[in-house]
Backbone as CSV, one residue per row, in Angstrom:
resi,resn,N_x,N_y,N_z,CA_x,CA_y,CA_z,C_x,C_y,C_z
1,MET,-123.155,82.605,79.751,-122.103,81.807,79.152,-121.359,82.604,78.089
2,ARG,-122.085,83.368,77.311,-121.458,84.191,76.279,-120.508,85.208,76.917
3,LYS,-120.904,85.749,78.075,-120.072,86.719,78.777,-118.743,86.084,79.208
4,GLU,-118.797,84.859,79.712,-117.584,84.138,80.112,-116.694,83.857,78.915
5,PHE,-117.303,83.440,77.803,-116.538,83.164,76.589,-115.831,84.428,76.113
6,THR,-116.515,85.541,76.107,-115.938,86.814,75.674,-114.789,87.203,76.595
7,ARG,-114.979,87.053,77.906,-113.922,87.379,78.867,-112.717,86.457,78.663
8,ASP,-112.954,85.160,78.491,-111.868,84.199,78.280,-111.125,84.489,76.980
9,LEU,-111.883,84.831,75.944,-111.256,85.165,74.658,-110.402,86.420,74.800
10,ALA,-110.910,87.405,75.484,-110.159,88.644,75.696,-108.877,88.366,76.481
11,MET,-108.960,87.531,77.506,-107.771,87.173,78.298,-106.757,86.424,77.436
12,ALA,-107.243,85.484,76.636,-106.340,84.715,75.769,-105.654,85.629,74.770
13,MET,-106.394,86.560,74.200,-105.802,87.488,73.235,-104.793,88.408,73.921
14,THR,-105.099,88.845,75.130,-104.171,89.693,75.875,-102.871,88.943,76.129
15,TRP,-102.961,87.694,76.586,-101.756,86.893,76.829,-100.984,86.660,75.537
16,ALA,-101.689,86.402,74.448,-101.026,86.189,73.156,-100.276,87.441,72.724
17,LEU,-100.887,88.593,72.877,-100.233,89.849,72.508,-99.035,90.130,73.402
18,LEU,-99.174,89.875,74.691,-98.040,90.066,75.599,-96.892,89.130,75.248
19,THR,-97.221,87.887,74.933,-96.194,86.921,74.552,-95.484,87.379,73.289
20,LEU,-96.225,87.818,72.293,-95.620,88.319,71.059,-94.753,89.537,71.319
21,ALA,-95.216,90.434,72.181,-94.439,91.627,72.504,-93.115,91.256,73.162
22,VAL,-93.165,90.297,74.086,-91.933,89.854,74.756,-90.994,89.207,73.752
23,MET,-91.525,88.357,72.886,-90.684,87.692,71.887,-90.087,88.714,70.925
24,ALA,-90.866,89.668,70.494,-90.353,90.697,69.585,-89.297,91.527,70.283
25,GLY,-89.545,91.849,71.544,-88.557,92.616,72.300,-87.248,91.875,72.421
26,ALA,-87.318,90.573,72.646,-86.098,89.769,72.748,-85.341,89.783,71.426
27,ALA,-86.051,89.710,70.316,-85.398,89.720,69.004,-84.732,91.062,68.740
28,TRP,-85.317,92.143,69.223,-84.753,93.465,69.003,-83.770,93.871,70.084
29,ALA,-83.644,93.088,71.141,-82.872,93.489,72.308,-81.378,93.571,72.056
30,GLU,-80.856,92.764,71.179,-79.408,92.759,71.001,-78.951,93.921,70.144
31,ASN,-78.012,94.667,70.685,-77.378,95.757,69.959,-75.919,95.357,69.800
32,PRO,-75.447,95.119,68.578,-74.083,94.628,68.392,-73.000,95.626,68.804
33,ALA,-73.349,96.881,68.984,-72.379,97.892,69.394,-73.028,98.807,70.427
34,PRO,-73.233,98.290,71.662,-74.010,99.059,72.641,-73.280,100.250,73.250
35,TYR,-71.979,100.322,73.096,-71.221,101.399,73.712,-70.666,102.343,72.658
36,PRO,-70.579,103.623,72.988,-69.962,104.571,72.059,-68.523,104.154,71.764
37,GLY,-68.097,104.384,70.559,-66.717,104.080,70.189,-66.471,102.625,69.857
38,THR,-67.522,101.833,69.712,-67.354,100.429,69.348,-67.171,100.320,67.843
39,VAL,-66.168,99.573,67.442,-65.864,99.347,66.028,-66.155,97.884,65.718
40,VAL,-66.985,97.635,64.719,-67.339,96.274,64.312,-66.925,96.113,62.852
41,ILE,-66.046,95.142,62.593,-65.521,94.935,61.245,-65.852,93.515,60.785
42,GLY,-66.769,93.405,59.847,-67.055,92.108,59.242,-65.951,91.755,58.263
43,THR,-65.603,90.494,58.180,-64.533,90.074,57.273,-64.974,88.860,56.468
44,GLU,-64.159,88.516,55.502,-64.353,87.278,54.753,-63.467,86.166,55.316
45,HIS,-62.655,86.510,56.327,-61.773,85.529,56.966,-62.590,84.494,57.723
46,SER,-62.049,83.298,57.822,-62.632,82.310,58.724,-62.251,82.714,60.147
47,TYR,-62.935,82.165,61.111,-62.639,82.433,62.516,-61.174,82.106,62.827
48,THR,-60.739,80.914,62.458,-59.365,80.478,62.740,-58.347,81.405,62.090
49,ASP,-58.609,81.788,60.843,-57.684,82.689,60.146,-57.644,84.070,60.798
50,LEU,-58.803,84.573,61.234,-58.818,85.891,61.871,-58.099,85.860,63.212
51,VAL,-58.234,84.785,63.965,-57.496,84.662,65.230,-55.995,84.731,64.951
52,ALA,-55.528,83.974,63.974,-54.101,83.969,63.633,-53.657,85.340,63.110
53,SER,-54.479,85.948,62.277,-54.157,87.251,61.711,-54.091,88.334,62.791
54,LEU,-54.996,88.264,63.760,-54.963,89.226,64.862,-53.689,89.045,65.684
55,ASP,-53.324,87.803,65.976,-52.084,87.551,66.718,-50.888,88.194,66.015
56,GLU,-50.804,88.002,64.719,-49.699,88.566,63.933,-49.734,90.090,63.949
57,ALA,-50.918,90.669,63.801,-51.057,92.127,63.769,-50.688,92.755,65.110
58,VAL,-51.057,92.103,66.198,-50.703,92.616,67.525,-49.194,92.655,67.672
59,LYS,-48.540,91.569,67.313,-47.075,91.504,67.420,-46.409,92.508,66.484
60,ALA,-46.899,92.610,65.258,-46.319,93.531,64.274,-46.432,94.985,64.731
61,ASN,-47.440,95.287,65.525,-47.639,96.645,66.023,-47.064,96.841,67.423
62,LYS,-46.186,95.919,67.798,-45.413,96.003,69.041,-46.271,96.134,70.306
63,MET,-47.396,95.400,70.289,-48.236,95.313,71.480,-48.144,93.885,72.000
64,GLY,-48.612,93.667,73.206,-48.519,92.345,73.801,-49.866,91.650,73.878
65,LEU,-49.862,90.349,73.588,-51.043,89.509,73.787,-51.046,89.128,75.271
66,VAL,-51.945,89.720,76.031,-51.942,89.576,77.478,-52.872,88.459,77.945
67,THR,-54.065,88.406,77.361,-55.044,87.395,77.758,-55.743,86.842,76.535
68,ARG,-56.317,85.676,76.723,-57.108,85.045,75.670,-58.169,84.205,76.384
69,ALA,-59.431,84.476,76.058,-60.527,83.714,76.643,-61.481,83.317,75.532
70,SER,-61.861,82.047,75.511,-62.728,81.555,74.449,-63.855,80.713,75.021
71,ALA,-65.067,81.203,74.846,-66.231,80.412,75.242,-66.307,79.145,74.403
72,THR,-65.830,79.216,73.177,-65.829,78.057,72.282,-64.985,76.933,72.871
73,VAL,-63.781,77.282,73.303,-62.876,76.287,73.885,-63.445,75.783,75.213
74,GLY,-63.951,76.704,76.032,-64.523,76.307,77.317,-65.713,75.377,77.167
75,ALA,-66.602,75.692,76.222,-67.784,74.843,76.008,-67.370,73.459,75.532
76,ALA,-66.360,73.403,74.676,-65.897,72.108,74.165,-65.277,71.269,75.281
77,LYS,-64.446,71.894,76.102,-63.765,71.150,77.168,-64.682,70.793,78.326
78,ALA,-65.431,71.773,78.812,-66.221,71.562,80.021,-67.570,70.889,79.764
79,LEU,-68.154,71.164,78.597,-69.514,70.687,78.338,-69.620,69.724,77.159
80,ASN,-68.490,69.492,76.494,-68.477,68.673,75.289,-69.521,69.195,74.290
81,LYS,-69.567,70.529,74.186,-70.548,71.202,73.334,-69.816,72.046,72.297
82,THR,-70.313,72.041,71.080,-69.730,72.839,70.014,-70.570,74.095,69.804
83,ILE,-69.914,75.257,69.918,-70.578,76.528,69.639,-69.720,77.300,68.642
84,PRO,-70.281,78.294,67.951,-69.499,79.065,66.990,-68.285,79.721,67.650
85,GLY,-67.266,79.965,66.842,-66.036,80.571,67.330,-66.290,81.884,68.049
86,ASN,-65.616,82.064,69.185,-65.843,83.203,70.047,-64.591,83.369,70.904
87,MET,-63.911,84.501,70.773,-62.694,84.702,71.556,-62.499,86.171,71.889
88,VAL,-62.109,86.423,73.135,-61.722,87.755,73.580,-60.206,87.739,73.748
89,VAL,-59.547,88.717,73.128,-58.092,88.800,73.180,-57.712,90.115,73.854
90,GLY,-57.038,90.012,75.004,-56.581,91.198,75.730,-55.230,91.638,75.206
91,VAL,-55.118,92.926,74.916,-53.908,93.488,74.315,-53.475,94.718,75.118
92,TYR,-52.183,94.775,75.435,-51.656,95.951,76.137,-50.140,95.900,76.080
93,ARG,-49.517,96.841,76.774,-48.061,96.898,76.812,-47.647,97.566,78.118
94,PRO,-46.544,97.147,78.726,-46.147,97.674,80.037,-46.016,99.193,80.102
95,ASP,-45.454,99.826,79.073,-45.293,101.278,79.143,-46.644,101.989,79.184
96,PHE,-47.644,101.455,78.476,-48.975,102.038,78.548,-49.608,101.759,79.913
97,ALA,-49.330,100.601,80.475,-49.865,100.278,81.804,-49.341,101.259,82.850
98,VAL,-48.054,101.563,82.784,-47.463,102.502,83.740,-48.077,103.887,83.566
99,ARG,-48.170,104.353,82.326,-48.768,105.670,82.067,-50.226,105.723,82.528
100,MET,-50.952,104.655,82.269,-52.350,104.599,82.680,-52.464,104.740,84.191
101,LEU,-51.676,103.972,84.919,-51.751,103.984,86.378,-51.249,105.293,86.971
102,GLU,-50.281,105.921,86.324,-49.839,107.240,86.782,-50.961,108.266,86.617
103,ALA,-51.752,108.096,85.561,-52.857,109.024,85.302,-54.081,108.705,86.154
104,SER,-54.356,107.412,86.348,-55.567,107.018,87.085,-55.473,105.563,87.522
105,VAL,-55.364,105.341,88.809,-55.348,103.980,89.333,-56.691,103.304,89.058
106,ALA,-57.765,104.048,89.172,-59.102,103.484,88.937,-59.240,102.932,87.524
107,ALA,-58.562,103.537,86.562,-58.647,103.098,85.164,-57.964,101.751,84.941
108,GLY,-57.216,101.276,85.921,-56.523,99.995,85.787,-57.454,98.834,85.497
109,ILE,-58.715,98.958,85.868,-59.670,97.882,85.607,-59.919,97.697,84.109
110,GLU,-59.589,98.686,83.312,-59.841,98.618,81.872,-58.764,97.834,81.115
111,ALA,-57.641,97.588,81.770,-56.537,96.900,81.093,-56.612,95.398,81.365
112,PRO,-56.272,94.582,80.396,-55.901,94.966,79.035,-57.131,95.353,78.208
113,LEU,-56.895,96.129,77.187,-57.955,96.468,76.235,-58.210,95.235,75.382
114,ARG,-59.402,95.126,74.837,-59.782,93.855,74.220,-60.242,93.970,72.774
115,PHE,-59.938,92.908,72.049,-60.528,92.630,70.742,-61.430,91.415,70.936
116,TYR,-62.506,91.368,70.152,-63.468,90.273,70.258,-63.676,89.692,68.862
117,ILE,-63.432,88.409,68.716,-63.602,87.730,67.430,-64.776,86.776,67.547
118,THR,-65.701,86.876,66.601,-66.869,85.998,66.600,-67.046,85.378,65.219
119,GLU,-67.569,84.170,65.218,-67.795,83.428,63.980,-69.269,83.493,63.605
120,ALA,-69.538,83.818,62.346,-70.913,83.875,61.841,-71.328,82.497,61.319
121,ALA,-72.619,82.342,61.100,-73.156,81.070,60.614,-72.569,80.680,59.261
122,ASP,-72.177,81.670,58.452,-71.622,81.371,57.122,-70.127,81.059,57.158
123,GLY,-69.534,81.022,58.371,-68.124,80.671,58.508,-67.181,81.865,58.503
124,THR,-67.693,83.061,58.215,-66.838,84.245,58.264,-66.743,84.737,59.705
125,ALA,-65.797,85.631,59.928,-65.577,86.123,61.286,-65.648,87.644,61.340
126,THR,-65.998,88.144,62.512,-66.099,89.575,62.763,-65.126,89.948,63.874
127,LEU,-64.503,91.119,63.712,-63.612,91.657,64.739,-64.280,92.889,65.335
128,THR,-64.386,92.914,66.648,-65.012,94.032,67.352,-64.062,94.516,68.436
129,TYR,-64.010,95.832,68.608,-63.261,96.402,69.725,-63.809,97.775,70.050
130,ARG,-63.546,98.222,71.255,-63.899,99.588,71.630,-62.645,100.434,71.527
131,LYS,-62.791,101.595,70.929,-61.652,102.507,70.837,-61.169,102.824,72.249
132,PRO,-59.861,102.790,72.458,-59.339,103.115,73.785,-59.822,104.474,74.300
133,SER,-59.968,105.456,73.411,-60.451,106.767,73.861,-61.864,106.665,74.435
134,ALA,-62.683,105.775,73.902,-64.032,105.566,74.439,-63.984,104.829,75.772
135,VAL,-63.062,103.880,75.892,-62.928,103.114,77.131,-62.500,104.024,78.287
136,PHE,-61.528,104.902,78.023,-60.963,105.725,79.089,-61.667,107.073,79.284
137,ALA,-62.528,107.473,78.370,-63.187,108.781,78.444,-63.925,109.035,79.760
138,PRO,-64.640,108.048,80.315,-65.398,108.331,81.545,-64.537,108.776,82.739
139,TYR,-63.240,108.525,82.697,-62.385,108.897,83.816,-62.072,110.394,83.832
140,GLU,-62.215,111.041,82.687,-62.028,112.489,82.569,-60.669,112.946,83.104
141,VAL,-59.613,112.249,82.679,-58.252,112.590,83.078,-57.473,112.926,81.801
142,PRO,-57.013,114.167,81.643,-56.336,114.579,80.404,-55.160,113.680,79.992
143,ALA,-54.334,113.270,80.937,-53.194,112.408,80.588,-53.666,111.055,80.067
144,LEU,-54.743,110.566,80.613,-55.326,109.298,80.169,-55.918,109.463,78.767
145,ASP,-56.563,110.595,78.532,-57.134,110.873,77.216,-56.040,110.947,76.146
146,GLU,-54.932,111.557,76.491,-53.803,111.667,75.553,-53.259,110.273,75.210
147,MET,-53.053,109.460,76.232,-52.568,108.104,76.013,-53.572,107.303,75.175
148,ALA,-54.850,107.462,75.465,-55.893,106.723,74.751,-55.912,107.081,73.269
149,ARG,-55.669,108.345,72.947,-55.614,108.733,71.523,-54.460,108.027,70.814
150,GLU,-53.335,107.881,71.491,-52.209,107.116,70.911,-52.627,105.668,70.686
151,LEU,-53.312,105.110,71.673,-53.767,103.720,71.553,-54.837,103.563,70.476
152,ASP,-55.664,104.582,70.274,-56.657,104.531,69.185,-55.974,104.248,67.854
153,ALA,-54.893,104.962,67.591,-54.177,104.784,66.319,-53.585,103.380,66.221
154,ILE,-53.032,102.887,67.321,-52.438,101.546,67.320,-53.524,100.483,67.136
155,PHE,-54.621,100.607,67.849,-55.693,99.612,67.739,-56.330,99.634,66.361
156,SER,-56.469,100.810,65.782,-57.006,100.894,64.419,-56.075,100.196,63.435
157,LYS,-54.772,100.394,63.608,-53.787,99.762,62.730,-53.818,98.243,62.909
158,ILE,-53.899,97.792,64.149,-53.984,96.349,64.411,-55.222,95.775,63.714
159,ALA,-56.358,96.427,63.894,-57.607,95.946,63.278,-57.510,95.912,61.763
160,ASN,-56.967,96.973,61.193,-56.812,97.020,59.727,-55.862,95.945,59.242
161,ASP,-54.744,95.764,59.939,-53.787,94.729,59.552,-54.410,93.340,59.667
162,ALA,-55.168,93.103,60.719,-55.763,91.784,60.949,-56.858,91.457,59.944
163,THR,-57.630,92.462,59.575,-58.783,92.221,58.704,-58.497,92.457,57.225
164,GLY,-57.338,93.040,56.945,-57.015,93.358,55.551,-57.705,94.631,55.079
165,GLY,-58.161,95.432,56.060,-58.902,96.664,55.757,-58.096,97.815,55.451
């Protein structure tokens, strides 16, 4: 009987350790900037204010607001569920689209380039984006790299204007 108890205790401890390892792994699993060239800017702006500020900054820097997708809006409409502010904003411009496609048709999947706005528990918002040079680098096309460097400067300016940085 003692042998069975020892075996059962060992099994229970093994399962407990495995469960803890899985839970710890899940807690450590999220990397807020998993790709090279990702820029994450915390702000004191509210989510709503940062969305409006980004819209203004995009227009002021002569880029186009191409797409807007919000899990927050979708959850509210489709599920009647409230989740923290979350929006992806696609930004591009026709002249860059033409240059991109002339350099690499395959790179067309990357357009529009995106900004990501998220709301923190304290009500502040974060702006995240990948530098265009990082997005287009895997294609290894010099003309695309040149265009991406131009876009890096524009996206940095948009981010700074939007966040007050």
